[in-house]
């Protein structure tokens, strides 16, 4: 997997600040910083004609405070992904364009909302960004006694097996952002997760077992969380995204409470 760090909309250039088999960090060379709700970056790599499009998995506070974003890039034959894994080195320079509309960015006076996050495979990336941002909102509320009053967050996350469940607890994170089970343990009354594996062939470790369900995410599990205060975010393969968005619509969830992004 791989990662990145950036700021400001538009086209930016910056050197890679760190890279390992798990992650690469890119830091913007510009000094101006502003809080942005971003979900995607287009990656323009010198000498690579194909533009890479990657989802951001870090929360906006990392961008706001450290001028970084983190990307997780799966190893594939896609030229930008190959470059990140095989050729990218410390201080390699790339250009990025940031944007996207798949995010949760409440204002302090907004009505409290519960969140249900539904992820399939590498679709976890933007949902992890939302989960990390939710945790930052919880910390702010606890420390200051003010700020947005977020409700409960439930993550449903499905992959083929536990080794493909990204960011569960053991992946290296060069930005020191917390991963899924870290956040569940930090906020047990607010954040919960249900991790699903569909083709597990090895024994599941003791630390993960309480969170694992063998089999796909079922419609009834999602329907149990429907309420007028709940927002649903879905990201995964198109068939999965289409299925759950349609199920929610059929259960009379308002379209404005359903947000989805497909990966191909």
Short mmCIF file of C-alpha atoms in Angstrom, two decimals:
data_model
loop_
_atom_site.label_atom_id
_atom_site.label_comp_id
_atom_site.label_asym_id
_atom_site.label_seq_id
_atom_site.Cartn_x
_atom_site.Cartn_y
_atom_site.Cartn_z
CA UNK A 1 0.00 0.00 0.00
CA UNK A 2 1.09 3.68 -0.33
CA UNK A 3 0.30 7.22 1.09
CA UNK A 4 0.65 11.04 0.51
CA UNK A 5 0.64 14.57 2.03
CA UNK A 6 -0.65 17.80 0.40
CA UNK A 7 -2.61 21.12 0.78
CA UNK A 8 -4.58 23.72 -1.19
CA UNK A 9 -6.81 23.14 -4.25
CA UNK A 10 -5.42 23.34 -7.75
CA UNK A 11 -2.27 21.79 -9.16
CA UNK A 12 0.59 21.41 -6.68
CA UNK A 13 4.10 20.09 -6.75
CA UNK A 14 5.90 18.52 -3.84
CA UNK A 15 8.62 16.04 -2.92
CA UNK A 16 7.90 12.66 -1.42
CA UNK A 17 8.80 12.92 2.27
CA UNK A 18 8.91 9.23 3.16
CA UNK A 19 8.17 5.88 1.59
CA UNK A 20 8.14 2.26 2.64
CA UNK A 21 6.31 -0.88 1.56
CA UNK A 22 3.22 0.35 3.38
CA UNK A 23 3.15 4.08 2.70
CA UNK A 24 4.63 7.09 0.95
CA UNK A 25 4.27 10.63 2.29
CA UNK A 26 4.19 13.65 0.04
CA UNK A 27 4.58 17.14 1.50
CA UNK A 28 3.52 20.28 -0.33
CA UNK A 29 6.22 22.89 -0.92
CA UNK A 30 3.74 25.75 -0.44
CA UNK A 31 3.51 27.43 2.95
CA UNK A 32 -0.16 28.52 2.96
CA UNK A 33 -2.52 26.17 4.79
CA UNK A 34 -6.28 26.10 5.05
CA UNK A 35 -8.78 23.50 6.24
CA UNK A 36 -10.10 21.55 3.27
CA UNK A 37 -12.52 18.67 2.97
CA UNK A 38 -10.87 16.60 0.25
CA UNK A 39 -11.49 13.06 -0.87
CA UNK A 40 -9.36 12.43 -3.97
CA UNK A 41 -6.12 13.42 -5.63
CA UNK A 42 -5.11 13.18 -9.26
CA UNK A 43 -1.43 12.17 -9.38
CA UNK A 44 0.71 13.59 -12.21
CA UNK A 45 4.04 11.76 -12.34
CA UNK A 46 6.92 12.97 -14.53
CA UNK A 47 7.52 10.45 -17.31
CA UNK A 48 4.22 8.58 -16.69
CA UNK A 49 1.51 9.50 -19.22
CA UNK A 50 -1.35 8.00 -17.21
CA UNK A 51 -2.86 10.15 -14.46
CA UNK A 52 -3.39 8.33 -11.16
CA UNK A 53 -6.58 8.89 -9.18
CA UNK A 54 -6.35 7.94 -5.50
CA UNK A 55 -8.63 8.37 -2.48
CA UNK A 56 -7.39 10.16 0.62
CA UNK A 57 -7.44 8.09 3.82
CA UNK A 58 -6.21 10.70 6.33
CA UNK A 59 -8.52 13.10 8.16
CA UNK A 60 -8.58 16.82 7.29
CA UNK A 61 -6.87 17.76 10.58
CA UNK A 62 -3.63 16.21 9.29
CA UNK A 63 -3.81 18.54 6.31
CA UNK A 64 -4.73 21.49 8.48
CA UNK A 65 -1.97 21.00 11.06
CA UNK A 66 0.83 19.18 9.21
CA UNK A 67 0.21 20.14 5.55
CA UNK A 68 -0.01 16.46 4.62
CA UNK A 69 -2.45 14.02 3.18
CA UNK A 70 -2.12 10.25 3.30
CA UNK A 71 -2.98 7.93 0.42
CA UNK A 72 -3.17 4.15 0.41
CA UNK A 73 -2.25 2.75 -3.00
CA UNK A 74 -2.74 -0.93 -3.76
CA UNK A 75 -0.08 -2.70 -5.81
CA UNK A 76 -1.49 -3.21 -9.32
CA UNK A 77 -0.29 -2.96 -12.92
CA UNK A 78 -1.79 0.52 -13.21
CA UNK A 79 1.24 2.70 -14.20
CA UNK A 80 0.90 5.31 -11.39
CA UNK A 81 0.53 2.56 -8.75
CA UNK A 82 3.54 0.70 -10.18
CA UNK A 83 5.58 3.90 -10.05
CA UNK A 84 4.66 4.52 -6.41
CA UNK A 85 5.64 0.99 -5.38
CA UNK A 86 8.66 0.41 -7.62
CA UNK A 87 10.22 3.75 -8.52
CA UNK A 88 9.15 6.39 -6.02
CA UNK A 89 11.97 7.39 -3.69
CA UNK A 90 12.59 10.01 -1.03
CA UNK A 91 12.18 13.47 -2.62
CA UNK A 92 10.70 12.20 -5.89
CA UNK A 93 8.63 15.12 -7.20
CA UNK A 94 5.04 14.79 -8.36
CA UNK A 95 2.17 17.16 -9.08
CA UNK A 96 -1.27 16.61 -7.60
CA UNK A 97 -4.73 18.06 -8.05
CA UNK A 98 -7.03 17.69 -5.06
CA UNK A 99 -10.81 17.68 -4.79
CA UNK A 100 -13.80 15.37 -4.52
CA UNK A 101 -17.28 15.48 -3.02
CA UNK A 102 -17.42 12.34 -0.87
CA UNK A 103 -16.86 13.69 2.65
CA UNK A 104 -18.46 14.53 6.00
CA UNK A 105 -17.78 18.10 7.06
CA UNK A 106 -20.33 19.27 9.65
CA UNK A 107 -20.33 22.73 11.17
CA UNK A 108 -20.47 23.15 14.99
CA UNK A 109 -24.13 24.20 15.03
CA UNK A 110 -25.35 21.46 12.66
CA UNK A 111 -27.79 18.82 13.90
CA UNK A 112 -26.18 15.74 15.45
CA UNK A 113 -25.96 12.81 13.04
CA UNK A 114 -25.15 9.13 13.32
CA UNK A 115 -22.94 7.70 10.57
CA UNK A 116 -23.04 4.29 8.93
CA UNK A 117 -19.97 3.64 6.78
CA UNK A 118 -20.11 0.71 4.34
CA UNK A 119 -16.80 -0.27 2.70
CA UNK A 120 -15.77 -2.96 0.25
CA UNK A 121 -12.08 -3.69 -0.39
CA UNK A 122 -9.98 -0.59 -1.06
CA UNK A 123 -13.19 1.42 -0.79
CA UNK A 124 -12.17 1.76 2.86
CA UNK A 125 -9.85 4.68 2.01
CA UNK A 126 -12.30 7.63 1.94
CA UNK A 127 -14.38 6.04 4.70
CA UNK A 128 -11.32 5.81 6.94
CA UNK A 129 -10.83 9.53 6.30
CA UNK A 130 -14.39 10.14 7.54
CA UNK A 131 -13.83 7.84 10.52
CA UNK A 132 -10.61 9.65 11.49
CA UNK A 133 -12.32 13.02 11.11
CA UNK A 134 -15.18 11.78 13.33
CA UNK A 135 -12.65 10.81 15.99
CA UNK A 136 -11.09 14.28 15.80
CA UNK A 137 -14.55 15.80 16.32
CA UNK A 138 -15.07 13.56 19.36
CA UNK A 139 -11.71 14.60 20.83
CA UNK A 140 -12.48 18.27 20.26
CA UNK A 141 -15.84 17.92 21.97
CA UNK A 142 -14.28 16.09 24.93
CA UNK A 143 -11.37 18.52 25.32
CA UNK A 144 -13.17 21.82 24.76
CA UNK A 145 -16.75 21.01 25.68
CA UNK A 146 -17.82 22.60 22.40
CA UNK A 147 -17.82 21.86 18.69
CA UNK A 148 -19.93 19.53 16.62
CA UNK A 149 -21.87 16.95 18.63
CA UNK A 150 -21.52 13.82 16.49
CA UNK A 151 -23.68 10.78 17.19
CA UNK A 152 -22.63 7.14 16.88
CA UNK A 153 -20.51 5.75 14.04
CA UNK A 154 -20.74 2.19 12.75
CA UNK A 155 -18.32 0.85 10.14
CA UNK A 156 -19.18 -2.20 8.05
CA UNK A 157 -16.15 -3.35 6.09
CA UNK A 158 -15.89 -6.38 3.81
CA UNK A 159 -12.87 -7.97 2.11
CA UNK A 160 -11.86 -11.40 0.85
CA UNK A 161 -9.82 -12.26 3.95
CA UNK A 162 -8.26 -10.63 7.00
CA UNK A 163 -4.98 -9.89 5.21
CA UNK A 164 -6.96 -7.69 2.80
CA UNK A 165 -8.74 -5.79 5.55
CA UNK A 166 -6.68 -2.60 5.37
CA UNK A 167 -6.05 -0.33 8.36
CA UNK A 168 -7.59 -2.77 10.82
CA UNK A 169 -4.88 -2.40 13.47
CA UNK A 170 -1.45 -3.54 12.33
CA UNK A 171 -0.54 -1.54 9.22
CA UNK A 172 2.31 0.94 9.43
CA UNK A 173 1.06 4.53 9.33
CA UNK A 174 3.80 7.08 8.73
CA UNK A 175 1.55 9.96 9.79
CA UNK A 176 0.79 8.24 13.14
CA UNK A 177 -2.92 8.45 12.42
CA UNK A 178 -4.92 5.83 14.31
CA UNK A 179 -6.38 2.84 12.51
CA UNK A 180 -9.80 1.23 12.82
CA UNK A 181 -9.51 -0.84 16.00
CA UNK A 182 -7.48 1.90 17.69
CA UNK A 183 -10.44 4.24 17.22
CA UNK A 184 -12.97 1.61 18.33
CA UNK A 185 -10.98 1.10 21.53
CA UNK A 186 -10.53 4.84 22.09
CA UNK A 187 -14.26 5.57 21.72
CA UNK A 188 -16.09 2.31 22.58
CA UNK A 189 -19.39 4.10 23.26
CA UNK A 190 -19.31 6.02 19.99
CA UNK A 191 -17.42 3.98 17.35
CA UNK A 192 -18.10 0.34 16.46
CA UNK A 193 -17.08 -1.86 13.55
CA UNK A 194 -18.13 -5.09 11.90
CA UNK A 195 -15.40 -6.60 9.74
CA UNK A 196 -16.55 -9.16 7.18
CA UNK A 197 -14.47 -11.74 5.31
CA UNK A 198 -15.95 -13.70 2.41
CA UNK A 199 -13.18 -16.20 1.53
CA UNK A 200 -11.15 -16.72 4.69
CA UNK A 201 -9.00 -19.89 4.53
CA UNK A 202 -6.72 -19.40 7.57
CA UNK A 203 -7.39 -19.14 11.27
CA UNK A 204 -8.43 -15.70 12.47
CA UNK A 205 -6.19 -14.23 15.17
CA UNK A 206 -7.50 -13.74 18.69
CA UNK A 207 -7.22 -9.93 18.56
CA UNK A 208 -9.38 -9.71 15.44
CA UNK A 209 -11.86 -12.49 16.13
CA UNK A 210 -14.37 -10.43 18.20
CA UNK A 211 -14.79 -8.04 15.27
CA UNK A 212 -14.94 -10.56 12.41
CA UNK A 213 -18.03 -12.00 10.73
CA UNK A 214 -17.52 -14.64 8.06
CA UNK A 215 -19.76 -13.86 5.12
CA UNK A 216 -20.87 -10.74 3.31
CA UNK A 217 -22.54 -7.71 4.85
CA UNK A 218 -26.27 -8.47 5.07
CA UNK A 219 -29.09 -6.07 4.23
CA UNK A 220 -30.74 -6.50 7.63
CA UNK A 221 -27.57 -5.35 9.42
CA UNK A 222 -27.77 -2.08 7.53
CA UNK A 223 -31.54 -1.70 7.92
CA UNK A 224 -31.17 -2.03 11.70
CA UNK A 225 -29.33 1.31 11.70
CA UNK A 226 -31.88 3.30 9.71
CA UNK A 227 -33.17 6.39 11.49
CA UNK A 228 -33.94 9.97 10.55
CA UNK A 229 -30.68 11.05 12.26
CA UNK A 230 -28.42 8.66 10.30
CA UNK A 231 -26.30 9.36 7.23
CA UNK A 232 -25.01 6.49 5.08
CA UNK A 233 -21.68 6.54 3.22
CA UNK A 234 -20.89 3.69 0.82
CA UNK A 235 -17.68 3.03 -1.11
CA UNK A 236 -16.70 -0.15 -2.89
CA UNK A 237 -17.11 -2.06 -6.16
CA UNK A 238 -20.03 -0.74 -8.28
CA UNK A 239 -22.30 -3.80 -7.72
CA UNK A 240 -21.95 -3.47 -3.94
CA UNK A 241 -22.45 0.29 -3.98
CA UNK A 242 -25.50 0.01 -6.24
CA UNK A 243 -26.99 -2.78 -4.11
CA UNK A 244 -26.81 -0.99 -0.76
CA UNK A 245 -27.84 2.43 -2.10
CA UNK A 246 -30.88 0.83 -3.73
CA UNK A 247 -31.74 -1.12 -0.57
CA UNK A 248 -31.61 2.08 1.47
CA UNK A 249 -33.79 3.94 -1.02
CA UNK A 250 -36.29 1.06 -0.93
CA UNK A 251 -36.31 1.40 2.88
CA UNK A 252 -37.33 5.07 2.46
CA UNK A 253 -34.01 6.59 3.45
CA UNK A 254 -33.92 10.08 1.85
CA UNK A 255 -31.52 10.30 -1.09
CA UNK A 256 -29.75 13.23 0.57
CA UNK A 257 -28.84 10.88 3.46
CA UNK A 258 -27.11 8.42 1.10
CA UNK A 259 -23.66 9.29 -0.25
CA UNK A 260 -21.65 6.85 -2.33
CA UNK A 261 -18.49 6.60 -4.37
CA UNK A 262 -17.60 3.73 -6.70
CA UNK A 263 -14.14 2.38 -7.42
CA UNK A 264 -13.45 0.47 -10.59
#
